[in-house]
JSON list of C-alpha atoms in Angstrom, two decimals:
[
{"chain": "A", "resi": 1136, "resn": "UNK", "atom": "CA", "xyz": [45.59, -46.71, -44.79]},
{"chain": "A", "resi": 1137, "resn": "UNK", "atom": "CA", "xyz": [45.14, -43.20, -43.38]},
{"chain": "A", "resi": 1138, "resn": "UNK", "atom": "CA", "xyz": [41.33, -43.67, -43.43]},
{"chain": "A", "resi": 1139, "resn": "UNK", "atom": "CA", "xyz": [41.69, -46.87, -41.41]},
{"chain": "A", "resi": 1140, "resn": "UNK", "atom": "CA", "xyz": [43.86, -45.13, -38.85]},
{"chain": "A", "resi": 1141, "resn": "UNK", "atom": "CA", "xyz": [41.42, -42.24, -38.56]},
{"chain": "A", "resi": 1142, "resn": "UNK", "atom": "CA", "xyz": [38.43, -44.60, -38.25]},
{"chain": "A", "resi": 1143, "resn": "UNK", "atom": "CA", "xyz": [40.25, -46.63, -35.54]},
{"chain": "A", "resi": 1144, "resn": "UNK", "atom": "CA", "xyz": [41.10, -43.45, -33.68]},
{"chain": "A", "resi": 1145, "resn": "UNK", "atom": "CA", "xyz": [37.46, -42.28, -33.68]},
{"chain": "A", "resi": 1146, "resn": "UNK", "atom": "CA", "xyz": [36.28, -45.72, -32.53]},
{"chain": "A", "resi": 1147, "resn": "UNK", "atom": "CA", "xyz": [38.76, -45.59, -29.65]},
{"chain": "A", "resi": 1148, "resn": "UNK", "atom": "CA", "xyz": [37.66, -42.05, -28.68]},
{"chain": "A", "resi": 1149, "resn": "UNK", "atom": "CA", "xyz": [33.98, -43.12, -28.65]},
{"chain": "A", "resi": 1150, "resn": "UNK", "atom": "CA", "xyz": [34.71, -46.26, -26.76]},
{"chain": "A", "resi": 1151, "resn": "UNK", "atom": "CA", "xyz": [36.65, -44.23, -24.10]},
{"chain": "A", "resi": 1152, "resn": "UNK", "atom": "CA", "xyz": [33.75, -41.72, -23.77]},
{"chain": "A", "resi": 1153, "resn": "UNK", "atom": "CA", "xyz": [31.26, -44.58, -23.53]},
{"chain": "A", "resi": 1154, "resn": "UNK", "atom": "CA", "xyz": [33.24, -46.23, -20.76]},
{"chain": "A", "resi": 1155, "resn": "UNK", "atom": "CA", "xyz": [33.55, -42.93, -18.88]},
{"chain": "A", "resi": 1156, "resn": "UNK", "atom": "CA", "xyz": [29.80, -42.38, -19.13]},
{"chain": "A", "resi": 1157, "resn": "UNK", "atom": "CA", "xyz": [29.03, -45.86, -17.99]},
{"chain": "A", "resi": 1158, "resn": "UNK", "atom": "CA", "xyz": [31.41, -45.58, -15.01]},
{"chain": "A", "resi": 1159, "resn": "UNK", "atom": "CA", "xyz": [29.84, -42.20, -14.11]},
{"chain": "A", "resi": 1160, "resn": "UNK", "atom": "CA", "xyz": [26.34, -43.66, -14.13]},
{"chain": "A", "resi": 1161, "resn": "UNK", "atom": "CA", "xyz": [27.32, -46.84, -12.27]},
{"chain": "A", "resi": 1162, "resn": "UNK", "atom": "CA", "xyz": [27.30, -45.32, -8.70]},
{"chain": "A", "resi": 1163, "resn": "UNK", "atom": "CA", "xyz": [23.70, -44.11, -8.79]},
{"chain": "A", "resi": 1164, "resn": "UNK", "atom": "CA", "xyz": [22.60, -47.28, -10.53]},
{"chain": "A", "resi": 1165, "resn": "UNK", "atom": "CA", "xyz": [24.34, -49.34, -7.89]},
{"chain": "A", "resi": 1166, "resn": "UNK", "atom": "CA", "xyz": [22.58, -47.42, -5.10]},
{"chain": "A", "resi": 1167, "resn": "UNK", "atom": "CA", "xyz": [19.21, -48.01, -6.72]},
{"chain": "A", "resi": 1168, "resn": "UNK", "atom": "CA", "xyz": [19.99, -51.68, -7.20]},
{"chain": "A", "resi": 1169, "resn": "UNK", "atom": "CA", "xyz": [21.04, -52.06, -3.50]},
{"chain": "A", "resi": 1170, "resn": "UNK", "atom": "CA", "xyz": [17.89, -50.24, -2.34]},
{"chain": "A", "resi": 1171, "resn": "UNK", "atom": "CA", "xyz": [15.60, -52.38, -4.45]},
{"chain": "A", "resi": 1172, "resn": "UNK", "atom": "CA", "xyz": [17.29, -55.74, -3.61]},
{"chain": "A", "resi": 1173, "resn": "UNK", "atom": "CA", "xyz": [18.39, -54.97, -0.08]},
{"chain": "A", "resi": 1174, "resn": "UNK", "atom": "CA", "xyz": [21.81, -56.48, -0.73]},
{"chain": "A", "resi": 1175, "resn": "UNK", "atom": "CA", "xyz": [25.44, -55.32, -0.19]},
{"chain": "A", "resi": 1176, "resn": "UNK", "atom": "CA", "xyz": [24.98, -54.42, 3.40]},
{"chain": "A", "resi": 1177, "resn": "UNK", "atom": "CA", "xyz": [24.20, -50.69, 3.00]},
{"chain": "A", "resi": 1178, "resn": "UNK", "atom": "CA", "xyz": [22.70, -49.37, 6.21]},
{"chain": "A", "resi": 1179, "resn": "UNK", "atom": "CA", "xyz": [20.66, -46.28, 6.84]},
{"chain": "A", "resi": 1180, "resn": "UNK", "atom": "CA", "xyz": [22.60, -43.08, 7.52]},
{"chain": "A", "resi": 1181, "resn": "UNK", "atom": "CA", "xyz": [20.04, -41.69, 10.05]},
{"chain": "A", "resi": 1182, "resn": "UNK", "atom": "CA", "xyz": [19.19, -42.64, 13.60]},
{"chain": "A", "resi": 1183, "resn": "UNK", "atom": "CA", "xyz": [16.49, -45.22, 14.22]},
{"chain": "A", "resi": 1184, "resn": "UNK", "atom": "CA", "xyz": [13.85, -45.19, 16.89]},
{"chain": "A", "resi": 1185, "resn": "UNK", "atom": "CA", "xyz": [13.34, -48.26, 19.05]},
{"chain": "A", "resi": 1186, "resn": "UNK", "atom": "CA", "xyz": [9.77, -49.50, 19.02]},
{"chain": "A", "resi": 1187, "resn": "UNK", "atom": "CA", "xyz": [10.28, -53.28, 19.09]},
{"chain": "A", "resi": 1188, "resn": "UNK", "atom": "CA", "xyz": [9.48, -56.10, 21.44]},
{"chain": "A", "resi": 1189, "resn": "UNK", "atom": "CA", "xyz": [12.50, -58.06, 22.60]},
{"chain": "A", "resi": 1190, "resn": "UNK", "atom": "CA", "xyz": [12.60, -61.59, 21.28]},
{"chain": "A", "resi": 1191, "resn": "UNK", "atom": "CA", "xyz": [14.19, -63.48, 24.13]},
{"chain": "A", "resi": 1192, "resn": "UNK", "atom": "CA", "xyz": [13.61, -66.81, 22.40]},
{"chain": "A", "resi": 1193, "resn": "UNK", "atom": "CA", "xyz": [16.32, -66.06, 19.85]},
{"chain": "A", "resi": 1194, "resn": "UNK", "atom": "CA", "xyz": [20.02, -65.04, 19.93]},
{"chain": "A", "resi": 1195, "resn": "UNK", "atom": "CA", "xyz": [22.00, -63.39, 17.17]},
{"chain": "A", "resi": 1196, "resn": "UNK", "atom": "CA", "xyz": [25.78, -63.01, 17.26]},
{"chain": "A", "resi": 1197, "resn": "UNK", "atom": "CA", "xyz": [27.03, -59.58, 16.04]},
{"chain": "A", "resi": 1198, "resn": "UNK", "atom": "CA", "xyz": [30.68, -59.33, 15.00]},
{"chain": "A", "resi": 1199, "resn": "UNK", "atom": "CA", "xyz": [32.37, -55.97, 14.86]},
{"chain": "A", "resi": 1200, "resn": "UNK", "atom": "CA", "xyz": [35.30, -55.21, 12.59]},
{"chain": "A", "resi": 1201, "resn": "UNK", "atom": "CA", "xyz": [37.10, -52.08, 11.37]},
{"chain": "A", "resi": 1202, "resn": "UNK", "atom": "CA", "xyz": [39.31, -51.05, 8.49]},
{"chain": "A", "resi": 1203, "resn": "UNK", "atom": "CA", "xyz": [41.27, -47.83, 8.06]},
{"chain": "A", "resi": 1204, "resn": "UNK", "atom": "CA", "xyz": [42.05, -46.32, 4.78]},
{"chain": "A", "resi": 1205, "resn": "UNK", "atom": "CA", "xyz": [45.89, -46.24, 4.42]},
{"chain": "A", "resi": 1206, "resn": "UNK", "atom": "CA", "xyz": [45.85, -42.47, 3.72]},
{"chain": "A", "resi": 1207, "resn": "UNK", "atom": "CA", "xyz": [44.54, -41.82, 7.33]},
{"chain": "A", "resi": 1208, "resn": "UNK", "atom": "CA", "xyz": [47.18, -42.25, 9.99]},
{"chain": "A", "resi": 1209, "resn": "UNK", "atom": "CA", "xyz": [44.80, -43.56, 12.66]},
{"chain": "A", "resi": 1210, "resn": "UNK", "atom": "CA", "xyz": [44.42, -46.66, 14.78]},
{"chain": "A", "resi": 1211, "resn": "UNK", "atom": "CA", "xyz": [40.80, -47.64, 14.70]},
{"chain": "A", "resi": 1212, "resn": "UNK", "atom": "CA", "xyz": [38.91, -50.70, 15.99]},
{"chain": "A", "resi": 1213, "resn": "UNK", "atom": "CA", "xyz": [36.02, -52.03, 18.06]},
{"chain": "A", "resi": 1214, "resn": "UNK", "atom": "CA", "xyz": [36.38, -52.29, 21.80]},
{"chain": "A", "resi": 1215, "resn": "UNK", "atom": "CA", "xyz": [34.24, -55.43, 21.66]},
{"chain": "A", "resi": 1216, "resn": "UNK", "atom": "CA", "xyz": [34.84, -57.92, 18.83]},
{"chain": "A", "resi": 1217, "resn": "UNK", "atom": "CA", "xyz": [31.65, -60.06, 19.23]},
{"chain": "A", "resi": 1218, "resn": "UNK", "atom": "CA", "xyz": [28.39, -59.75, 21.11]},
{"chain": "A", "resi": 1219, "resn": "UNK", "atom": "CA", "xyz": [25.42, -62.09, 21.41]},
{"chain": "A", "resi": 1220, "resn": "UNK", "atom": "CA", "xyz": [22.12, -60.18, 21.52]},
{"chain": "A", "resi": 1221, "resn": "UNK", "atom": "CA", "xyz": [18.37, -60.79, 21.51]},
{"chain": "A", "resi": 1222, "resn": "UNK", "atom": "CA", "xyz": [16.52, -59.13, 18.58]},
{"chain": "A", "resi": 1223, "resn": "UNK", "atom": "CA", "xyz": [14.86, -55.93, 19.71]},
{"chain": "A", "resi": 1224, "resn": "UNK", "atom": "CA", "xyz": [17.33, -55.43, 22.59]},
{"chain": "A", "resi": 1225, "resn": "UNK", "atom": "CA", "xyz": [19.29, -52.17, 22.64]},
{"chain": "A", "resi": 1226, "resn": "UNK", "atom": "CA", "xyz": [23.09, -52.36, 23.13]},
{"chain": "A", "resi": 1227, "resn": "UNK", "atom": "CA", "xyz": [25.88, -49.87, 23.41]},
{"chain": "A", "resi": 1228, "resn": "UNK", "atom": "CA", "xyz": [29.43, -50.51, 22.30]},
{"chain": "A", "resi": 1229, "resn": "UNK", "atom": "CA", "xyz": [32.28, -48.30, 21.25]},
{"chain": "A", "resi": 1230, "resn": "UNK", "atom": "CA", "xyz": [35.05, -48.13, 18.71]},
{"chain": "A", "resi": 1231, "resn": "UNK", "atom": "CA", "xyz": [38.43, -46.74, 19.76]},
{"chain": "A", "resi": 1232, "resn": "UNK", "atom": "CA", "xyz": [40.22, -44.20, 17.51]},
{"chain": "A", "resi": 1233, "resn": "UNK", "atom": "CA", "xyz": [43.65, -42.63, 17.87]},
{"chain": "A", "resi": 1234, "resn": "UNK", "atom": "CA", "xyz": [45.27, -40.15, 15.57]},
{"chain": "A", "resi": 1235, "resn": "UNK", "atom": "CA", "xyz": [48.90, -41.44, 15.45]},
{"chain": "A", "resi": 1236, "resn": "UNK", "atom": "CA", "xyz": [49.85, -38.91, 12.78]},
{"chain": "A", "resi": 1237, "resn": "UNK", "atom": "CA", "xyz": [51.65, -35.63, 13.31]},
{"chain": "A", "resi": 1238, "resn": "UNK", "atom": "CA", "xyz": [48.79, -33.46, 12.04]},
{"chain": "A", "resi": 1239, "resn": "UNK", "atom": "CA", "xyz": [45.17, -33.02, 12.99]},
{"chain": "A", "resi": 1240, "resn": "UNK", "atom": "CA", "xyz": [42.78, -35.06, 10.85]},
{"chain": "A", "resi": 1241, "resn": "UNK", "atom": "CA", "xyz": [39.09, -35.63, 10.36]},
{"chain": "A", "resi": 1242, "resn": "UNK", "atom": "CA", "xyz": [37.74, -39.16, 9.80]},
{"chain": "A", "resi": 1243, "resn": "UNK", "atom": "CA", "xyz": [34.44, -40.43, 8.47]},
{"chain": "A", "resi": 1244, "resn": "UNK", "atom": "CA", "xyz": [33.32, -44.01, 9.03]},
{"chain": "A", "resi": 1245, "resn": "UNK", "atom": "CA", "xyz": [31.25, -45.84, 6.41]},
{"chain": "A", "resi": 1246, "resn": "UNK", "atom": "CA", "xyz": [29.26, -48.86, 7.71]},
{"chain": "A", "resi": 1247, "resn": "UNK", "atom": "CA", "xyz": [28.52, -52.10, 5.99]},
{"chain": "A", "resi": 1248, "resn": "UNK", "atom": "CA", "xyz": [26.59, -55.19, 7.23]},
{"chain": "A", "resi": 1249, "resn": "UNK", "atom": "CA", "xyz": [26.91, -58.70, 6.06]},
{"chain": "A", "resi": 1250, "resn": "UNK", "atom": "CA", "xyz": [25.18, -60.74, 5.00]},
{"chain": "A", "resi": 1251, "resn": "UNK", "atom": "CA", "xyz": [23.66, -57.98, 2.91]},
{"chain": "A", "resi": 1252, "resn": "UNK", "atom": "CA", "xyz": [20.07, -59.09, 3.64]},
{"chain": "A", "resi": 1253, "resn": "UNK", "atom": "CA", "xyz": [20.63, -58.31, 7.31]},
{"chain": "A", "resi": 1254, "resn": "UNK", "atom": "CA", "xyz": [21.53, -54.65, 6.64]},
{"chain": "A", "resi": 1255, "resn": "UNK", "atom": "CA", "xyz": [17.98, -53.37, 6.84]},
{"chain": "A", "resi": 1256, "resn": "UNK", "atom": "CA", "xyz": [17.48, -55.17, 10.13]},
{"chain": "A", "resi": 1257, "resn": "UNK", "atom": "CA", "xyz": [20.57, -53.58, 11.80]},
{"chain": "A", "resi": 1258, "resn": "UNK", "atom": "CA", "xyz": [19.33, -50.34, 13.34]},
{"chain": "A", "resi": 1259, "resn": "UNK", "atom": "CA", "xyz": [21.64, -47.63, 14.71]},
{"chain": "A", "resi": 1260, "resn": "UNK", "atom": "CA", "xyz": [20.07, -45.35, 17.23]},
{"chain": "A", "resi": 1261, "resn": "UNK", "atom": "CA", "xyz": [23.31, -43.36, 17.78]},
{"chain": "A", "resi": 1262, "resn": "UNK", "atom": "CA", "xyz": [26.44, -43.83, 15.73]},
{"chain": "A", "resi": 1263, "resn": "UNK", "atom": "CA", "xyz": [29.77, -42.07, 15.32]},
{"chain": "A", "resi": 1264, "resn": "UNK", "atom": "CA", "xyz": [29.27, -42.75, 11.59]},
{"chain": "A", "resi": 1265, "resn": "UNK", "atom": "CA", "xyz": [26.54, -40.10, 11.45]},
{"chain": "A", "resi": 1266, "resn": "UNK", "atom": "CA", "xyz": [29.15, -37.37, 11.81]},
{"chain": "A", "resi": 1267, "resn": "UNK", "atom": "CA", "xyz": [32.76, -36.66, 10.90]},
{"chain": "A", "resi": 1268, "resn": "UNK", "atom": "CA", "xyz": [35.21, -37.27, 13.70]},
{"chain": "A", "resi": 1269, "resn": "UNK", "atom": "CA", "xyz": [38.03, -34.64, 14.19]},
{"chain": "A", "resi": 1270, "resn": "UNK", "atom": "CA", "xyz": [41.08, -35.71, 16.15]},
{"chain": "A", "resi": 1271, "resn": "UNK", "atom": "CA", "xyz": [44.13, -33.66, 16.89]},
{"chain": "A", "resi": 1272, "resn": "UNK", "atom": "CA", "xyz": [47.55, -35.20, 16.39]},
{"chain": "A", "resi": 1273, "resn": "UNK", "atom": "CA", "xyz": [48.04, -37.83, 19.18]},
{"chain": "A", "resi": 1274, "resn": "UNK", "atom": "CA", "xyz": [44.44, -37.55, 20.45]},
{"chain": "A", "resi": 1275, "resn": "UNK", "atom": "CA", "xyz": [42.33, -40.56, 21.21]},
{"chain": "A", "resi": 1276, "resn": "UNK", "atom": "CA", "xyz": [38.52, -40.94, 21.33]},
{"chain": "A", "resi": 1277, "resn": "UNK", "atom": "CA", "xyz": [35.96, -43.57, 22.23]},
{"chain": "A", "resi": 1278, "resn": "UNK", "atom": "CA", "xyz": [33.27, -43.52, 19.55]},
{"chain": "A", "resi": 1279, "resn": "UNK", "atom": "CA", "xyz": [29.87, -44.83, 20.69]},
{"chain": "A", "resi": 1280, "resn": "UNK", "atom": "CA", "xyz": [27.43, -46.99, 18.79]},
{"chain": "A", "resi": 1281, "resn": "UNK", "atom": "CA", "xyz": [23.90, -47.71, 20.12]},
{"chain": "A", "resi": 1282, "resn": "UNK", "atom": "CA", "xyz": [22.02, -50.29, 18.07]},
{"chain": "A", "resi": 1283, "resn": "UNK", "atom": "CA", "xyz": [19.48, -53.00, 18.01]},
{"chain": "A", "resi": 1284, "resn": "UNK", "atom": "CA", "xyz": [18.62, -55.89, 15.67]},
{"chain": "A", "resi": 1285, "resn": "UNK", "atom": "CA", "xyz": [15.05, -55.85, 14.34]},
{"chain": "A", "resi": 1286, "resn": "UNK", "atom": "CA", "xyz": [13.10, -58.90, 15.43]},
{"chain": "A", "resi": 1287, "resn": "UNK", "atom": "CA", "xyz": [12.03, -59.26, 11.76]},
{"chain": "A", "resi": 1288, "resn": "UNK", "atom": "CA", "xyz": [15.57, -60.47, 10.94]},
{"chain": "A", "resi": 1289, "resn": "UNK", "atom": "CA", "xyz": [15.14, -63.68, 8.94]},
{"chain": "A", "resi": 1290, "resn": "UNK", "atom": "CA", "xyz": [15.41, -66.79, 11.12]},
{"chain": "A", "resi": 1291, "resn": "UNK", "atom": "CA", "xyz": [18.17, -68.29, 8.99]},
{"chain": "A", "resi": 1292, "resn": "UNK", "atom": "CA", "xyz": [20.56, -65.39, 9.95]},
{"chain": "A", "resi": 1293, "resn": "UNK", "atom": "CA", "xyz": [22.14, -66.12, 13.28]},
{"chain": "A", "resi": 1294, "resn": "UNK", "atom": "CA", "xyz": [25.38, -64.17, 12.82]},
{"chain": "A", "resi": 1295, "resn": "UNK", "atom": "CA", "xyz": [25.96, -60.82, 11.17]},
{"chain": "A", "resi": 1296, "resn": "UNK", "atom": "CA", "xyz": [29.03, -58.61, 10.81]},
{"chain": "A", "resi": 1297, "resn": "UNK", "atom": "CA", "xyz": [29.11, -54.83, 11.12]},
{"chain": "A", "resi": 1298, "resn": "UNK", "atom": "CA", "xyz": [32.19, -53.42, 9.45]},
{"chain": "A", "resi": 1299, "resn": "UNK", "atom": "CA", "xyz": [33.31, -49.83, 9.40]},
{"chain": "A", "resi": 1300, "resn": "UNK", "atom": "CA", "xyz": [35.81, -48.43, 6.94]},
{"chain": "A", "resi": 1301, "resn": "UNK", "atom": "CA", "xyz": [37.38, -45.15, 8.17]},
{"chain": "A", "resi": 1302, "resn": "UNK", "atom": "CA", "xyz": [38.31, -42.62, 5.51]},
{"chain": "A", "resi": 1303, "resn": "UNK", "atom": "CA", "xyz": [39.95, -39.21, 5.75]},
{"chain": "A", "resi": 1304, "resn": "UNK", "atom": "CA", "xyz": [37.41, -36.46, 5.36]},
{"chain": "A", "resi": 1305, "resn": "UNK", "atom": "CA", "xyz": [38.22, -32.85, 4.45]},
{"chain": "A", "resi": 1306, "resn": "UNK", "atom": "CA", "xyz": [38.05, -30.61, 7.47]},
{"chain": "A", "resi": 1307, "resn": "UNK", "atom": "CA", "xyz": [35.37, -27.87, 7.45]},
{"chain": "A", "resi": 1308, "resn": "UNK", "atom": "CA", "xyz": [36.78, -24.53, 8.48]}
]
């Protein structure tokens, strides 16, 4: 009976180590999968350069949403909830942020586009998500976003959603 217990213990230890290793490798594998397939709405983290013709024969509705991680005491949301644009046309909107906490905090926004296939066609020229956003307690800020939709966006996509999730970021001092 002692051998059975020992064998079961070792099996459990190896299973736990295997699960830990799989979980550790999952993030880079997921990034590669998203890059290859173009799904899950991951957008580029670098500014784009506009070099498109404007497709005035087509309209695309862009919806803007925002989420704030509960650990960050901020109010955060788009100043415009929905915008109809022509692919290739540059637009500027802003998200409003307010630190309602009693301490200074730094936020970092992570973007996501859905449907996922539209992510590579949503181009940010300037975005508050490129940098961390420090706000003192009680301070408000208007955070700009300049973007365009690539005219190569598949015809079947007429509406896309840009969502930002705001997380607390460690301050750099």
